[in-house]
Amino acid sequence: MNNQQQTGLFKFLISELKPKGKILTPFNVIAAITILVAAGILFIRFKNGLGSVIHASQETPWGLWINFNVITGVAFAGGAFVVTFMVYILGLEKYRPIVRPTVLYALLAYMFYAGALLLDLGRPWKVINPIIGNSFGISSVLFLVAWHFILYMGALFIEFSPTIAEWTGRIKIRKFLVSLTLGVVIFGIALSTLHQSGLGALFLMAKSKIHPLWYSEFIPILFFISSIFAGLSLVIIIETMSQRIFRNNMSFANKASHRKIVISLAKVCSITMFVYFSMLVLVFLHGKNQMYINTPWGYWYLVEVIGFVLIPCLMFLYSYRKLNLSIVRIAAVISIVGIVLNRLNISTFSFKWYENTIHFPSWMEIVVSAAVIFVQILVFRWIIRRMPVYNEAQVGLTEEKNNKSIRVYTKSEEKWKILVE
Amino acid sequence: MENFSRIDFFDTKGIEYLFVIGYLLILIFYWKVSNKEVKFAGQIQKVISNLSASLLRIPQGLFYNPNHAWTHLDESGTAKVGMDDFLQHVVGEIKFANLKNPGETIKKGDLLTEIVQNGKRLQVFSPISGKIINTNVILSKNPELVNEDPYGKGWIYQIKPANWMAETSSCYLADEATHWTTRELERFKDFLTGWSMRKSSTEPSMVLLQDGGELRDNILSELPDDVWKDFQNQFLNSALTEG
Amino acid sequence: MGNDRRNFLKTAGIVGLTLTVGKSFGATKTKKNSVEFDGILYDSTLCVGCQSCENACAEQYGLPLPEDTPDPEVVRKTDEKRLVVVNSFNTSKGEQYMRSACNHCNNPACASACLTKAMLKTDEGPVIWREEKCMGCRSCMISCPFDIPKFEYNSPNPKIQKCRMCYELIHEGGKPVCVENCPAEALLFGKRRDLLEIARTRIYTEPEKYHHAIYGEHEVGGTGVIYLASVPFEELGLRTDLGTTSYPEFNKTFLYSVPAVLILWPALLLGLNNASKNRTGGNHE
């Protein structure tokens, strides 16, 4: 890279920071207000200690930022490892158009939710301790989860980096990064299996505190399976919204394949949820907790399992057979709510259930949680509008005479550009 | 003091194994239901793919006219018309122009609709005569429906046919339609080869046929207006010559 | 019977002597190599609820002195300003007292959950918290079956507070201040094994006085602080449903499977990738 190219790149990046599109939309205004209020709340949190902001107590130590943004939010980022598995390992090309947006969403999710975790730490500046090596608590599940988050973020970044290389026009680097893809995808899937189940394993030692209907030794496996359909359900919703919001940034291939992809995802979700439901029945039989069913907690458990797992499972099957996209989307929303319920039930609501007090988060926790999500969406939008995520450059190698060149078709400019190596 | 008792750490194993057997049986059934062929799903289409005969969807119960429009009569006596999979594959992303309104009458060979792409146009002509009962207005906002599902959600008009039997007798049906489509594909390849020889080889965008003679999908979208005009004459205007 | 009493007094005398002065006779620096854990024996039948232990602990660590007294209507709990509390209960044998503080488990859940090794089971036995390592994640609080670690929620530089068995004093050869200052001698400090023997002897020689169990002998895999009482332990607010497995065991299966997954998954995925390549005939980029 010569000097001119370097300054060119720098200027390019600066120019890209300018906002595209209207600034004063309702979404932007709400997001901005939430983020500003959250910034104020965080200032108070760091000045006066955690207790001034979150409703955690000595009995229930974890607040909404860990229980919702990390333990629930990370489940929804599970779309990345499922979709990359289907495309790169199984070779199911029909899902290719959603690989980039899903990997991007997961990358941002892990970055921001790991950030939310830092906010819920009593002394975030010490987070360097388990990383640099003088205090490795290896028998701790949280140690494993923390390390996996870091490694997986790296893996997702490498998976996403060809897009960045295309955006900045670095063809040689792009080729190198693409060659890493399969290895990094495999590593990412192994890591995902472990940390998705690891989030559940965090609660294994709280056996005496979580309600028996929700606690079992199988929590890690259940968390892993539920992360599969949680991620895919969110992918369905994201794709549905992107089709409308990011229409102008979308290639024809993306627009034309939407129906097919959503219907196929409905089938995958349906089968996964059926398996998950069967696992829940097995765990229920194994735990010999039948006597709890006939209690208020038991009824709530049935609502969660039947209303928010079994019913969307069957809805997915029905909508797949009838090719009905609306029902797919409704089922996706219901299953998303079900996952949130399940994760919050285990971590918050049924934690210390015998004390007979329901623990609700404070409004300040909710505002900060929402702000984290808003920031994530804003960054997502910034990237979509600039980088070839939804309108992948169709890269084809052609040999013309003795020159090897790469022809990149950029849809937004409706022409073929030749980039010579 | 705790009571001492024989501890059977897996005393639920009986019912668990019974459940597992039941689950496996239900799974077989569930899997079958999930994977049954769904209407018009056809074969898995590669998105960035080659266009080959095996990939084209040709539902057997439809009538195809030589201008690549299809028509189908349903039980209520109304006919749906649209454009076929071959045409949709070849052009790619299009917009609809000059869509007719319900109430208008249309004759066989009349303009059905115009499909437009970046200033290039093609005219699609009607296989039947009749009165238009319904227009698929979604196509004006979501024209890619015609690419995703040209025979289902991508229908263009619902028509009350005036002369169904006579007019569809000159259309292709079932096996005949399949053979005809294969021949059209070959004819299209020849058409493109002719054009690529005409243009100078220094224009990079004229690489039309890849190694092995396979066609790229949506190839007309990369070609200029004069190719479109010729395509119109050779493939979409044949009914006019028949009269 | 008389013989037995004499024998008991002899044993108790010798043990007591050894405990108090034996150190100066015996080996001095064997603590580092020893695997015998220190422990505390609390005998609820001797406790009179005077709160001397609470006062001594507060003075030692600069915490506020207790303002409330044991009351059968109120269950006092430890928090970030009180490391040990004594509660009173109305039981089937009248008013009895029970102390509550860190039990210094043999295999503590908190130390296993701590990802920075801030919570540490020392070689000598006490479970301590080390400030320079803690990042305030509060996993220890989630995992402790007794809910002992307490967090300074209202401080910008929060600490975890719990009884540390006066570890610095023990290191110098002393005793925990609560044990030193108990006027009723309800608290004994020594090697856990010896304390168990004393406890068993007490039960054996005065069977009507005691409930026939030692709390902490087997609970959660054994704890450093063990309890004797005159009534079943549930009547004194102790949880008896915690099981006898040490809590870190619950993580074993999961933690063991991590390296296995990291070996098996990549091989499996490469195989699948290969198989599907052959089917579709080409590389999926």
PDB file of N, CA and C in Angstrom, chain B residues 47-105:
ATOM      1  N   VAL B  47     -28.838 -19.352  -5.761  1.00  0.00           N
ATOM      2  CA  VAL B  47     -29.165 -17.959  -6.016  1.00  0.00           C
ATOM      3  C   VAL B  47     -28.240 -17.366  -7.066  1.00  0.00           C
ATOM      4  N   ILE B  48     -26.943 -17.570  -6.865  1.00  0.00           N
ATOM      5  CA  ILE B  48     -26.049 -17.132  -7.927  1.00  0.00           C
ATOM      6  C   ILE B  48     -25.675 -18.391  -8.661  1.00  0.00           C
ATOM      7  N   SER B  49     -26.362 -18.680  -9.740  1.00  0.00           N
ATOM      8  CA  SER B  49     -26.259 -20.033 -10.262  1.00  0.00           C
ATOM      9  C   SER B  49     -26.215 -20.020 -11.767  1.00  0.00           C
ATOM     10  N   ASN B  50     -26.087 -21.186 -12.276  1.00  0.00           N
ATOM     11  CA  ASN B  50     -26.201 -21.344 -13.715  1.00  0.00           C
ATOM     12  C   ASN B  50     -27.634 -21.615 -14.082  1.00  0.00           C
ATOM     13  N   LEU B  51     -27.992 -21.179 -15.262  1.00  0.00           N
ATOM     14  CA  LEU B  51     -29.356 -21.393 -15.725  1.00  0.00           C
ATOM     15  C   LEU B  51     -29.349 -22.641 -16.586  1.00  0.00           C
ATOM     16  N   SER B  52     -29.919 -23.685 -16.116  1.00  0.00           N
ATOM     17  CA  SER B  52     -29.979 -24.901 -16.921  1.00  0.00           C
ATOM     18  C   SER B  52     -31.397 -25.435 -16.907  1.00  0.00           C
ATOM     19  N   ALA B  53     -31.655 -26.321 -17.841  1.00  0.00           N
ATOM     20  CA  ALA B  53     -33.026 -26.802 -18.016  1.00  0.00           C
ATOM     21  C   ALA B  53     -33.551 -27.461 -16.760  1.00  0.00           C
ATOM     22  N   SER B  54     -32.673 -28.161 -16.043  1.00  0.00           N
ATOM     23  CA  SER B  54     -33.166 -28.888 -14.865  1.00  0.00           C
ATOM     24  C   SER B  54     -33.637 -27.932 -13.793  1.00  0.00           C
ATOM     25  N   LEU B  55     -33.207 -26.675 -13.894  1.00  0.00           N
ATOM     26  CA  LEU B  55     -33.524 -25.720 -12.834  1.00  0.00           C
ATOM     27  C   LEU B  55     -34.864 -25.051 -13.046  1.00  0.00           C
ATOM     28  N   LEU B  56     -35.358 -25.060 -14.288  1.00  0.00           N
ATOM     29  CA  LEU B  56     -36.577 -24.321 -14.565  1.00  0.00           C
ATOM     30  C   LEU B  56     -37.794 -25.048 -14.023  1.00  0.00           C
ATOM     31  N   ARG B  57     -38.686 -24.266 -13.479  1.00  0.00           N
ATOM     32  CA  ARG B  57     -39.911 -24.828 -12.925  1.00  0.00           C
ATOM     33  C   ARG B  57     -40.974 -24.812 -14.007  1.00  0.00           C
ATOM     34  N   ILE B  58     -41.556 -25.958 -14.285  1.00  0.00           N
ATOM     35  CA  ILE B  58     -42.592 -26.044 -15.317  1.00  0.00           C
ATOM     36  C   ILE B  58     -43.739 -26.856 -14.754  1.00  0.00           C
ATOM     37  N   PRO B  59     -44.595 -26.209 -13.966  1.00  0.00           N
ATOM     38  CA  PRO B  59     -45.732 -26.960 -13.422  1.00  0.00           C
ATOM     39  C   PRO B  59     -46.566 -27.547 -14.534  1.00  0.00           C
ATOM     40  N   GLN B  60     -46.966 -28.793 -14.347  1.00  0.00           N
ATOM     41  CA  GLN B  60     -47.504 -29.530 -15.466  1.00  0.00           C
ATOM     42  C   GLN B  60     -48.931 -29.137 -15.816  1.00  0.00           C
ATOM     43  N   GLY B  61     -49.666 -28.567 -14.899  1.00  0.00           N
ATOM     44  CA  GLY B  61     -51.083 -28.319 -15.189  1.00  0.00           C
ATOM     45  C   GLY B  61     -51.339 -26.988 -15.856  1.00  0.00           C
ATOM     46  N   LEU B  62     -50.273 -26.296 -16.298  1.00  0.00           N
ATOM     47  CA  LEU B  62     -50.476 -24.955 -16.842  1.00  0.00           C
ATOM     48  C   LEU B  62     -50.289 -24.962 -18.348  1.00  0.00           C
ATOM     49  N   PHE B  63     -50.942 -23.998 -19.012  1.00  0.00           N
ATOM     50  CA  PHE B  63     -50.778 -23.797 -20.442  1.00  0.00           C
ATOM     51  C   PHE B  63     -49.744 -22.717 -20.689  1.00  0.00           C
ATOM     52  N   TYR B  64     -48.803 -22.963 -21.589  1.00  0.00           N
ATOM     53  CA  TYR B  64     -47.755 -21.981 -21.888  1.00  0.00           C
ATOM     54  C   TYR B  64     -47.882 -21.549 -23.329  1.00  0.00           C
ATOM     55  N   ASN B  65     -47.920 -20.230 -23.570  1.00  0.00           N
ATOM     56  CA  ASN B  65     -47.941 -19.830 -24.978  1.00  0.00           C
ATOM     57  C   ASN B  65     -46.511 -19.610 -25.446  1.00  0.00           C
ATOM     58  N   PRO B  66     -46.283 -19.589 -26.766  1.00  0.00           N
ATOM     59  CA  PRO B  66     -44.918 -19.475 -27.269  1.00  0.00           C
ATOM     60  C   PRO B  66     -44.242 -18.173 -26.849  1.00  0.00           C
ATOM     61  N   ASN B  67     -44.989 -17.210 -26.300  1.00  0.00           N
ATOM     62  CA  ASN B  67     -44.406 -15.956 -25.841  1.00  0.00           C
ATOM     63  C   ASN B  67     -44.058 -15.979 -24.367  1.00  0.00           C
ATOM     64  N   HIS B  68     -43.930 -17.136 -23.812  1.00  0.00           N
ATOM     65  CA  HIS B  68     -43.496 -17.294 -22.424  1.00  0.00           C
ATOM     66  C   HIS B  68     -44.440 -16.661 -21.423  1.00  0.00           C
ATOM     67  N   ALA B  69     -45.735 -16.722 -21.732  1.00  0.00           N
ATOM     68  CA  ALA B  69     -46.732 -16.386 -20.716  1.00  0.00           C
ATOM     69  C   ALA B  69     -47.492 -17.668 -20.407  1.00  0.00           C
ATOM     70  N   TRP B  70     -47.971 -17.808 -19.208  1.00  0.00           N
ATOM     71  CA  TRP B  70     -48.713 -19.013 -18.847  1.00  0.00           C
ATOM     72  C   TRP B  70     -50.126 -18.636 -18.464  1.00  0.00           C
ATOM     73  N   THR B  71     -51.028 -19.617 -18.525  1.00  0.00           N
ATOM     74  CA  THR B  71     -52.383 -19.391 -18.055  1.00  0.00           C
ATOM     75  C   THR B  71     -52.927 -20.675 -17.434  1.00  0.00           C
ATOM     76  N   HIS B  72     -53.815 -20.510 -16.475  1.00  0.00           N
ATOM     77  CA  HIS B  72     -54.345 -21.665 -15.739  1.00  0.00           C
ATOM     78  C   HIS B  72     -55.772 -21.373 -15.340  1.00  0.00           C
ATOM     79  N   LEU B  73     -56.677 -22.303 -15.629  1.00  0.00           N
ATOM     80  CA  LEU B  73     -58.092 -22.139 -15.311  1.00  0.00           C
ATOM     81  C   LEU B  73     -58.365 -22.828 -13.983  1.00  0.00           C
ATOM     82  N   ASP B  74     -58.952 -22.099 -13.038  1.00  0.00           N
ATOM     83  CA  ASP B  74     -59.260 -22.787 -11.781  1.00  0.00           C
ATOM     84  C   ASP B  74     -60.746 -23.140 -11.712  1.00  0.00           C
ATOM     85  N   GLU B  75     -61.122 -23.834 -10.636  1.00  0.00           N
ATOM     86  CA  GLU B  75     -62.455 -24.440 -10.571  1.00  0.00           C
ATOM     87  C   GLU B  75     -63.548 -23.396 -10.704  1.00  0.00           C
ATOM     88  N   SER B  76     -63.270 -22.136 -10.274  1.00  0.00           N
ATOM     89  CA  SER B  76     -64.352 -21.155 -10.305  1.00  0.00           C
ATOM     90  C   SER B  76     -64.591 -20.619 -11.694  1.00  0.00           C
ATOM     91  N   GLY B  77     -63.766 -20.997 -12.665  1.00  0.00           N
ATOM     92  CA  GLY B  77     -63.987 -20.537 -14.032  1.00  0.00           C
ATOM     93  C   GLY B  77     -63.171 -19.317 -14.401  1.00  0.00           C
ATOM     94  N   THR B  78     -62.383 -18.762 -13.459  1.00  0.00           N
ATOM     95  CA  THR B  78     -61.504 -17.653 -13.841  1.00  0.00           C
ATOM     96  C   THR B  78     -60.121 -18.205 -14.130  1.00  0.00           C
ATOM     97  N   ALA B  79     -59.428 -17.502 -15.036  1.00  0.00           N
ATOM     98  CA  ALA B  79     -58.082 -17.933 -15.397  1.00  0.00           C
ATOM     99  C   ALA B  79     -57.081 -16.937 -14.864  1.00  0.00           C
ATOM    100  N   LYS B  80     -55.921 -17.453 -14.393  1.00  0.00           N
ATOM    101  CA  LYS B  80     -54.825 -16.568 -13.997  1.00  0.00           C
ATOM    102  C   LYS B  80     -53.805 -16.573 -15.131  1.00  0.00           C
ATOM    103  N   VAL B  81     -53.165 -15.426 -15.359  1.00  0.00           N
ATOM    104  CA  VAL B  81     -52.074 -15.385 -16.334  1.00  0.00           C
ATOM    105  C   VAL B  81     -50.852 -14.777 -15.681  1.00  0.00           C
ATOM    106  N   GLY B  82     -49.700 -15.148 -16.208  1.00  0.00           N
ATOM    107  CA  GLY B  82     -48.454 -14.588 -15.690  1.00  0.00           C
ATOM    108  C   GLY B  82     -47.346 -14.850 -16.684  1.00  0.00           C
ATOM    109  N   MET B  83     -46.091 -14.543 -16.268  1.00  0.00           N
ATOM    110  CA  MET B  83     -44.963 -14.863 -17.145  1.00  0.00           C
ATOM    111  C   MET B  83     -44.221 -16.064 -16.587  1.00  0.00           C
ATOM    112  N   ASP B  84     -43.574 -16.804 -17.484  1.00  0.00           N
ATOM    113  CA  ASP B  84     -43.055 -18.092 -17.020  1.00  0.00           C
ATOM    114  C   ASP B  84     -41.651 -17.972 -16.412  1.00  0.00           C
ATOM    115  N   ASP B  85     -41.205 -19.085 -15.844  1.00  0.00           N
ATOM    116  CA  ASP B  85     -39.962 -19.105 -15.091  1.00  0.00           C
ATOM    117  C   ASP B  85     -38.760 -18.778 -15.977  1.00  0.00           C
ATOM    118  N   PHE B  86     -38.815 -19.230 -17.231  1.00  0.00           N
ATOM    119  CA  PHE B  86     -37.718 -18.981 -18.168  1.00  0.00           C
ATOM    120  C   PHE B  86     -37.513 -17.482 -18.344  1.00  0.00           C
ATOM    121  N   LEU B  87     -38.625 -16.792 -18.584  1.00  0.00           N
ATOM    122  CA  LEU B  87     -38.528 -15.356 -18.829  1.00  0.00           C
ATOM    123  C   LEU B  87     -38.015 -14.639 -17.584  1.00  0.00           C
ATOM    124  N   GLN B  88     -38.510 -15.032 -16.455  1.00  0.00           N
ATOM    125  CA  GLN B  88     -38.135 -14.395 -15.187  1.00  0.00           C
ATOM    126  C   GLN B  88     -36.650 -14.610 -14.907  1.00  0.00           C
ATOM    127  N   HIS B  89     -36.160 -15.816 -15.179  1.00  0.00           N
ATOM    128  CA  HIS B  89     -34.757 -16.118 -14.934  1.00  0.00           C
ATOM    129  C   HIS B  89     -33.853 -15.302 -15.824  1.00  0.00           C
ATOM    130  N   VAL B  90     -34.308 -15.140 -17.059  1.00  0.00           N
ATOM    131  CA  VAL B  90     -33.453 -14.526 -18.055  1.00  0.00           C
ATOM    132  C   VAL B  90     -33.326 -13.030 -17.831  1.00  0.00           C
ATOM    133  N   VAL B  91     -34.408 -12.382 -17.363  1.00  0.00           N
ATOM    134  CA  VAL B  91     -34.315 -10.936 -17.172  1.00  0.00           C
ATOM    135  C   VAL B  91     -33.840 -10.540 -15.780  1.00  0.00           C
ATOM    136  N   GLY B  92     -34.223 -11.268 -14.757  1.00  0.00           N
ATOM    137  CA  GLY B  92     -33.801 -10.900 -13.414  1.00  0.00           C
ATOM    138  C   GLY B  92     -34.719  -9.855 -12.797  1.00  0.00           C
ATOM    139  N   GLU B  93     -34.132  -8.822 -12.235  1.00  0.00           N
ATOM    140  CA  GLU B  93     -34.933  -7.839 -11.476  1.00  0.00           C
ATOM    141  C   GLU B  93     -35.609  -6.864 -12.420  1.00  0.00           C
ATOM    142  N   ILE B  94     -36.906  -6.773 -12.346  1.00  0.00           N
ATOM    143  CA  ILE B  94     -37.653  -5.895 -13.260  1.00  0.00           C
ATOM    144  C   ILE B  94     -38.704  -5.113 -12.493  1.00  0.00           C
ATOM    145  N   LYS B  95     -39.253  -4.106 -13.175  1.00  0.00           N
ATOM    146  CA  LYS B  95     -40.433  -3.425 -12.652  1.00  0.00           C
ATOM    147  C   LYS B  95     -41.533  -3.585 -13.691  1.00  0.00           C
ATOM    148  N   PHE B  96     -42.770  -3.481 -13.233  1.00  0.00           N
ATOM    149  CA  PHE B  96     -43.900  -3.603 -14.159  1.00  0.00           C
ATOM    150  C   PHE B  96     -44.394  -2.240 -14.571  1.00  0.00           C
ATOM    151  N   ALA B  97     -44.686  -2.091 -15.855  1.00  0.00           N
ATOM    152  CA  ALA B  97     -45.249  -0.836 -16.345  1.00  0.00           C
ATOM    153  C   ALA B  97     -46.463  -1.157 -17.197  1.00  0.00           C
ATOM    154  N   ASN B  98     -47.395  -0.188 -17.270  1.00  0.00           N
ATOM    155  CA  ASN B  98     -48.585  -0.381 -18.092  1.00  0.00           C
ATOM    156  C   ASN B  98     -49.388  -1.588 -17.657  1.00  0.00           C
ATOM    157  N   LEU B  99     -49.543  -1.761 -16.358  1.00  0.00           N
ATOM    158  CA  LEU B  99     -50.429  -2.818 -15.887  1.00  0.00           C
ATOM    159  C   LEU B  99     -51.861  -2.383 -16.155  1.00  0.00           C
ATOM    160  N   LYS B 100     -52.668  -3.333 -16.641  1.00  0.00           N
ATOM    161  CA  LYS B 100     -54.048  -2.974 -16.958  1.00  0.00           C
ATOM    162  C   LYS B 100     -54.898  -3.011 -15.699  1.00  0.00           C
ATOM    163  N   ASN B 101     -56.055  -2.354 -15.773  1.00  0.00           N
ATOM    164  CA  ASN B 101     -56.951  -2.306 -14.621  1.00  0.00           C
ATOM    165  C   ASN B 101     -58.073  -3.320 -14.771  1.00  0.00           C
ATOM    166  N   PRO B 102     -58.659  -3.733 -13.627  1.00  0.00           N
ATOM    167  CA  PRO B 102     -59.818  -4.618 -13.727  1.00  0.00           C
ATOM    168  C   PRO B 102     -60.947  -3.943 -14.483  1.00  0.00           C
ATOM    169  N   GLY B 103     -61.657  -4.752 -15.264  1.00  0.00           N
ATOM    170  CA  GLY B 103     -62.752  -4.203 -16.066  1.00  0.00           C
ATOM    171  C   GLY B 103     -62.365  -4.098 -17.525  1.00  0.00           C
ATOM    172  N   GLU B 104     -61.077  -3.963 -17.797  1.00  0.00           N
ATOM    173  CA  GLU B 104     -60.672  -3.854 -19.204  1.00  0.00           C
ATOM    174  C   GLU B 104     -60.775  -5.207 -19.875  1.00  0.00           C
ATOM    175  N   THR B 105     -61.020  -5.166 -21.193  1.00  0.00           N
ATOM    176  CA  THR B 105     -61.020  -6.415 -21.947  1.00  0.00           C
ATOM    177  C   THR B 105     -59.683  -6.532 -22.653  1.00  0.00           C
TER     178      THR B 105
END
